[in-house]
Amino acid sequence: MSRPFRWTLAVIAILILIFSLCAIFINGKPLFDSSNRISWVGFAIAFCILMVLLCYLNIKVGIAYTIIILLFLLVAWSQFRHTNEKNQNEIASETEQQLDENGNLILDHPYDDLISLQWGTYNTVDMDLMLIKQSDDNVINYNSPEHIIDNLNSVWLDYDYKMQQDVAMKEIVSILGMREETFSVIVMKYNEEELKSDAVLMISLSNGNTKKYTLSAERFNDETNGVHVCDLVMQTEDIIGVMKDLDSNEIKTY
């Protein structure tokens, strides 16, 4: 193995290290969440390759570079933790201002109907609440948290686990108007963590019609990690139960 080729491998390994750390940071989930597994594997493999190559090029130089890289990673890790904690504190501070004395979310916009999803005490399970507008398959979820037609017809994902995970296991969707529409209400488990508590979906409509669905944890811990819970017929303000399991392929289409 020629010396230039070994140095090329070393540069590639460094790039993989950087890419893996960036992927973990951008993901926004807890550091050792299952969704970061591939990134951590890539980081470990690249780091081992780099250390072997550096030592193989020159033992003394390799040891020196290893110490320098470890110090660099330590500084980067400290900065990452500091930034992560700062962001969490800022989110918590902002969210505390939005909660009343009972811990309920205070919405900063008018709404008629409210849908909430909760799943136990603090954990790393990322449950997602989403609505699908049947007339045009428009999806309201983390990737598209707002669907605004005009001042009298809108849907918001007001509260999401990924954005406010340090506060509570809760997601909230609010609806204003939309009286000509029908929505499918979907609950799914985004990551591979095991759900140990049942998920509870609460629906409160403006006419006083309410419904509570208790979804067993077992429904989300296999390939069918999603449930089409019900449909909301906004014109008549009816809640029509569906309770259909969705497999991973079906969820990806939403």
CSV table of C-alpha atoms in Angstrom, one decimal:
chain,number,residue,atom,x,y,z
A,1,MET,CA,0.0,0.0,0.0
A,2,SER,CA,1.6,3.2,-1.2
A,3,ARG,CA,2.0,6.2,1.2
A,4,PRO,CA,-0.2,8.5,-0.9
A,5,PHE,CA,-3.0,5.9,-0.9
A,6,ARG,CA,-2.7,5.6,2.9
A,7,TRP,CA,-3.0,9.4,3.3
A,8,THR,CA,-6.0,9.4,0.9
A,9,LEU,CA,-7.7,6.8,3.1
A,10,ALA,CA,-6.9,8.9,6.2
A,11,VAL,CA,-8.6,12.0,4.6
A,12,ILE,CA,-11.6,9.9,3.7
A,13,ALA,CA,-11.8,8.6,7.2
A,14,ILE,CA,-11.7,12.2,8.6
A,15,LEU,CA,-14.5,13.2,6.2
A,16,ILE,CA,-16.6,10.3,7.4
A,17,LEU,CA,-16.0,11.3,11.0
A,18,ILE,CA,-17.1,14.8,10.3
A,19,PHE,CA,-20.2,13.7,8.3
A,20,SER,CA,-21.2,11.3,11.1
A,21,LEU,CA,-21.0,13.9,13.8
A,22,CYS,CA,-22.9,16.4,11.6
A,23,ALA,CA,-25.6,13.8,11.0
A,24,ILE,CA,-26.0,13.2,14.7
A,25,PHE,CA,-26.2,16.9,15.4
A,26,ILE,CA,-28.7,17.7,12.6
A,27,ASN,CA,-31.0,14.8,13.5
A,28,GLY,CA,-31.9,16.6,16.7
A,29,LYS,CA,-32.8,13.5,18.6
A,30,PRO,CA,-31.1,12.3,21.9
A,31,LEU,CA,-27.5,11.4,21.2
A,32,PHE,CA,-27.9,7.6,21.6
A,33,ASP,CA,-31.3,7.4,20.1
A,34,SER,CA,-31.7,4.4,17.7
A,35,SER,CA,-32.1,6.7,14.8
A,36,ASN,CA,-28.4,7.7,15.3
A,37,ARG,CA,-27.2,4.1,15.2
A,38,ILE,CA,-25.8,4.2,11.6
A,39,SER,CA,-24.0,7.5,12.3
A,40,TRP,CA,-22.3,6.1,15.4
A,41,VAL,CA,-21.2,3.0,13.5
A,42,GLY,CA,-19.8,5.1,10.7
A,43,PHE,CA,-18.0,7.3,13.3
A,44,ALA,CA,-16.5,4.2,15.1
A,45,ILE,CA,-15.3,2.6,11.8
A,46,ALA,CA,-13.8,5.7,10.5
A,47,PHE,CA,-12.0,6.5,13.7
A,48,CYS,CA,-10.5,3.0,13.9
A,49,ILE,CA,-9.3,3.2,10.3
A,50,LEU,CA,-7.8,6.6,10.9
A,51,MET,CA,-5.9,5.5,14.0
A,52,VAL,CA,-4.5,2.4,12.2
A,53,LEU,CA,-3.5,4.4,9.2
A,54,LEU,CA,-1.8,7.2,11.3
A,55,CYS,CA,0.1,4.6,13.3
A,56,TYR,CA,1.1,2.7,10.2
A,57,LEU,CA,2.5,5.8,8.5
A,58,ASN,CA,4.6,6.6,11.5
A,59,ILE,CA,4.2,5.4,15.0
A,60,LYS,CA,5.4,8.6,16.7
A,61,VAL,CA,3.5,10.8,14.3
A,62,GLY,CA,0.4,8.5,14.6
A,63,ILE,CA,0.4,8.8,18.4
A,64,ALA,CA,0.8,12.6,18.2
A,65,TYR,CA,-2.0,12.9,15.7
A,66,THR,CA,-4.2,10.6,17.7
A,67,ILE,CA,-3.7,12.8,20.8
A,68,ILE,CA,-4.4,15.9,18.8
A,69,ILE,CA,-7.6,14.4,17.2
A,70,LEU,CA,-8.8,13.1,20.6
A,71,LEU,CA,-8.3,16.6,22.1
A,72,PHE,CA,-10.2,18.1,19.1
A,73,LEU,CA,-13.0,15.7,19.5
A,74,LEU,CA,-13.2,16.5,23.2
A,75,VAL,CA,-13.5,20.2,22.5
A,76,ALA,CA,-16.0,19.6,19.8
A,77,TRP,CA,-18.0,17.3,22.0
A,78,SER,CA,-18.0,19.9,24.8
A,79,GLN,CA,-19.1,22.6,22.4
A,80,PHE,CA,-21.9,20.3,21.1
A,81,ARG,CA,-23.2,19.6,24.5
A,82,HIS,CA,-23.1,23.3,25.5
A,83,THR,CA,-25.0,24.2,22.3
A,84,ASN,CA,-27.5,21.4,22.8
A,85,GLU,CA,-28.2,22.3,26.4
A,86,LYS,CA,-28.5,26.0,25.4
A,87,ASN,CA,-31.1,25.2,22.7
A,88,GLN,CA,-33.0,22.9,25.1
A,89,ASN,CA,-33.1,25.6,27.8
A,90,GLU,CA,-34.3,28.2,25.2
A,91,ILE,CA,-37.0,25.9,24.0
A,92,ALA,CA,-38.0,25.1,27.6
A,93,SER,CA,-38.1,28.8,28.5
A,94,GLU,CA,-40.3,29.6,25.5
A,95,THR,CA,-42.6,26.7,26.2
A,96,GLU,CA,-43.0,27.5,29.8
A,97,GLN,CA,-44.4,30.8,28.8
A,98,GLN,CA,-47.0,29.0,26.7
A,99,LEU,CA,-48.2,26.7,29.5
A,100,ASP,CA,-50.8,27.6,32.1
A,101,GLU,CA,-50.7,26.6,35.8
A,102,ASN,CA,-52.1,23.2,34.9
A,103,GLY,CA,-49.5,22.5,32.3
A,104,ASN,CA,-51.9,23.0,29.3
A,105,LEU,CA,-50.6,24.7,26.2
A,106,ILE,CA,-51.8,28.3,25.6
A,107,LEU,CA,-52.2,28.7,21.9
A,108,ASP,CA,-51.4,32.1,20.4
A,109,HIS,CA,-54.0,31.9,17.7
A,110,PRO,CA,-57.8,31.2,17.5
A,111,TYR,CA,-59.0,27.7,17.0
A,112,ASP,CA,-62.2,25.7,17.0
A,113,ASP,CA,-61.1,22.1,17.5
A,114,LEU,CA,-58.2,20.5,19.4
A,115,ILE,CA,-56.5,17.1,19.0
A,116,SER,CA,-53.8,15.9,21.5
A,117,LEU,CA,-51.6,12.9,21.8
A,118,GLN,CA,-49.8,11.8,24.9
A,119,TRP,CA,-47.7,8.7,25.7
A,120,GLY,CA,-46.6,8.5,29.3
A,121,THR,CA,-43.7,10.2,31.2
A,122,TYR,CA,-40.4,11.4,29.8
A,123,ASN,CA,-38.8,8.9,27.4
A,124,THR,CA,-37.0,8.8,24.0
A,125,VAL,CA,-40.0,7.4,22.0
A,126,ASP,CA,-40.9,9.8,19.2
A,127,MET,CA,-44.6,9.5,18.5
A,128,ASP,CA,-46.1,11.5,15.7
A,129,LEU,CA,-49.6,12.9,15.4
A,130,MET,CA,-50.6,13.8,11.8
A,131,LEU,CA,-53.7,14.9,9.9
A,132,ILE,CA,-54.4,14.1,6.3
A,133,LYS,CA,-56.9,16.3,4.4
A,134,GLN,CA,-58.8,13.9,2.3
A,135,SER,CA,-59.8,16.3,-0.4
A,136,ASP,CA,-56.2,16.8,-1.6
A,137,ASP,CA,-54.1,14.5,0.6
A,138,ASN,CA,-52.4,17.5,2.2
A,139,VAL,CA,-50.5,16.3,5.3
A,140,ILE,CA,-50.1,18.3,8.5
A,141,ASN,CA,-47.1,16.9,10.5
A,142,TYR,CA,-43.6,17.8,11.7
A,143,ASN,CA,-42.4,18.4,8.1
A,144,SER,CA,-45.4,20.6,7.3
A,145,PRO,CA,-46.7,22.0,10.6
A,146,GLU,CA,-49.1,24.6,9.1
A,147,HIS,CA,-51.8,24.5,6.5
A,148,ILE,CA,-53.3,27.9,6.1
A,149,ILE,CA,-56.0,28.7,3.5
A,150,ASP,CA,-57.1,32.0,4.9
A,151,ASN,CA,-57.7,33.8,8.2
A,152,LEU,CA,-60.7,31.6,8.9
A,153,ASN,CA,-59.5,28.2,7.8
A,154,SER,CA,-56.2,26.8,9.1
A,155,VAL,CA,-54.6,23.8,10.7
A,156,TRP,CA,-51.5,23.9,13.0
A,157,LEU,CA,-49.2,21.4,14.6
A,158,ASP,CA,-48.8,23.5,17.7
A,159,TYR,CA,-46.8,21.1,19.8
A,160,ASP,CA,-44.3,18.5,18.7
A,161,TYR,CA,-42.1,16.1,20.6
A,162,LYS,CA,-39.0,16.7,18.5
A,163,MET,CA,-39.3,20.5,19.1
A,164,GLN,CA,-40.3,20.4,22.7
A,165,GLN,CA,-39.2,16.9,23.9
A,166,ASP,CA,-37.8,18.3,27.2
A,167,VAL,CA,-41.2,19.4,28.4
A,168,ALA,CA,-43.7,16.5,28.0
A,169,MET,CA,-44.6,13.6,25.8
A,170,LYS,CA,-47.3,15.5,24.0
A,171,GLU,CA,-48.3,16.5,20.5
A,172,ILE,CA,-51.2,19.0,19.7
A,173,VAL,CA,-53.0,19.9,16.5
A,174,SER,CA,-55.5,22.7,16.3
A,175,ILE,CA,-58.1,23.4,13.6
A,176,LEU,CA,-59.8,26.7,12.8
A,177,GLY,CA,-62.8,26.5,10.4
A,178,MET,CA,-62.2,23.9,7.6
A,179,ARG,CA,-66.0,23.1,7.7
A,180,GLU,CA,-66.0,21.6,4.2
A,181,GLU,CA,-63.2,19.2,4.9
A,182,THR,CA,-62.7,15.7,6.2
A,183,PHE,CA,-59.4,14.7,8.0
A,184,SER,CA,-57.8,11.4,8.7
A,185,VAL,CA,-56.1,11.3,12.1
A,186,ILE,CA,-52.9,9.2,12.1
A,187,VAL,CA,-50.7,8.2,15.0
A,188,MET,CA,-47.3,6.6,14.3
A,189,LYS,CA,-44.1,5.8,16.0
A,190,TYR,CA,-41.2,7.6,14.3
A,191,ASN,CA,-38.2,5.9,15.7
A,192,GLU,CA,-37.3,2.4,16.8
A,193,GLU,CA,-37.5,2.9,20.6
A,194,GLU,CA,-39.9,0.6,22.4
A,195,LEU,CA,-43.1,2.2,23.5
A,196,LYS,CA,-43.9,1.0,27.0
A,197,SER,CA,-46.9,3.2,27.9
A,198,ASP,CA,-50.2,3.3,26.0
A,199,ALA,CA,-50.8,6.3,23.8
A,200,VAL,CA,-53.9,8.4,24.5
A,201,LEU,CA,-55.5,10.5,21.7
A,202,MET,CA,-58.0,13.1,22.8
A,203,ILE,CA,-60.3,15.0,20.4
A,204,SER,CA,-62.4,18.0,21.4
A,205,LEU,CA,-64.6,19.6,18.8
A,206,SER,CA,-66.3,23.0,18.9
A,207,ASN,CA,-69.8,21.5,19.3
A,208,GLY,CA,-68.8,19.8,22.5
A,209,ASN,CA,-68.3,16.4,20.8
A,210,THR,CA,-65.3,14.7,22.4
A,211,LYS,CA,-63.6,11.3,22.0
A,212,LYS,CA,-60.8,9.5,23.8
A,213,TYR,CA,-58.9,6.7,22.2
A,214,THR,CA,-56.4,4.6,24.2
A,215,LEU,CA,-53.9,2.9,21.8
A,216,SER,CA,-52.0,0.0,23.3
A,217,ALA,CA,-48.3,0.1,23.1
A,218,GLU,CA,-48.1,-3.2,21.4
A,219,ARG,CA,-49.6,-1.7,18.2
A,220,PHE,CA,-46.6,0.4,17.7
A,221,ASN,CA,-43.7,-2.0,18.5
A,222,ASP,CA,-43.8,-4.1,15.4
A,223,GLU,CA,-43.9,-3.4,11.6
A,224,THR,CA,-47.4,-1.9,11.9
A,225,ASN,CA,-46.0,1.0,13.9
A,226,GLY,CA,-48.9,3.3,12.9
A,227,VAL,CA,-52.7,3.5,13.4
A,228,HIS,CA,-55.3,5.3,11.3
A,229,VAL,CA,-57.4,6.2,14.4
A,230,CYS,CA,-60.4,8.0,13.0
A,231,ASP,CA,-61.8,10.5,10.5
A,232,LEU,CA,-63.1,14.0,11.4
A,233,VAL,CA,-66.0,15.1,9.3
A,234,MET,CA,-65.8,18.9,9.9
A,235,GLN,CA,-69.2,19.8,8.3
A,236,THR,CA,-71.2,17.7,10.7
A,237,GLU,CA,-68.5,17.6,13.4
A,238,ASP,CA,-68.6,13.8,13.6
A,239,ILE,CA,-65.8,11.6,14.8
A,240,ILE,CA,-65.8,8.3,12.8
A,241,GLY,CA,-63.7,5.5,14.3
A,242,VAL,CA,-61.4,3.6,11.9
A,243,MET,CA,-58.7,2.0,14.1
A,244,LYS,CA,-56.7,0.5,11.2
A,245,ASP,CA,-53.1,-0.6,11.6
A,246,LEU,CA,-50.6,0.8,9.1
A,247,ASP,CA,-47.4,-0.9,8.2
A,248,SER,CA,-44.2,1.0,7.5
A,249,ASN,CA,-44.7,1.1,3.7
A,250,GLU,CA,-48.1,2.7,4.1
A,251,ILE,CA,-46.8,5.3,6.5
A,252,LYS,CA,-44.0,6.3,4.2
A,253,THR,CA,-46.7,7.3,1.6
A,254,TYR,CA,-48.0,10.0,4.0
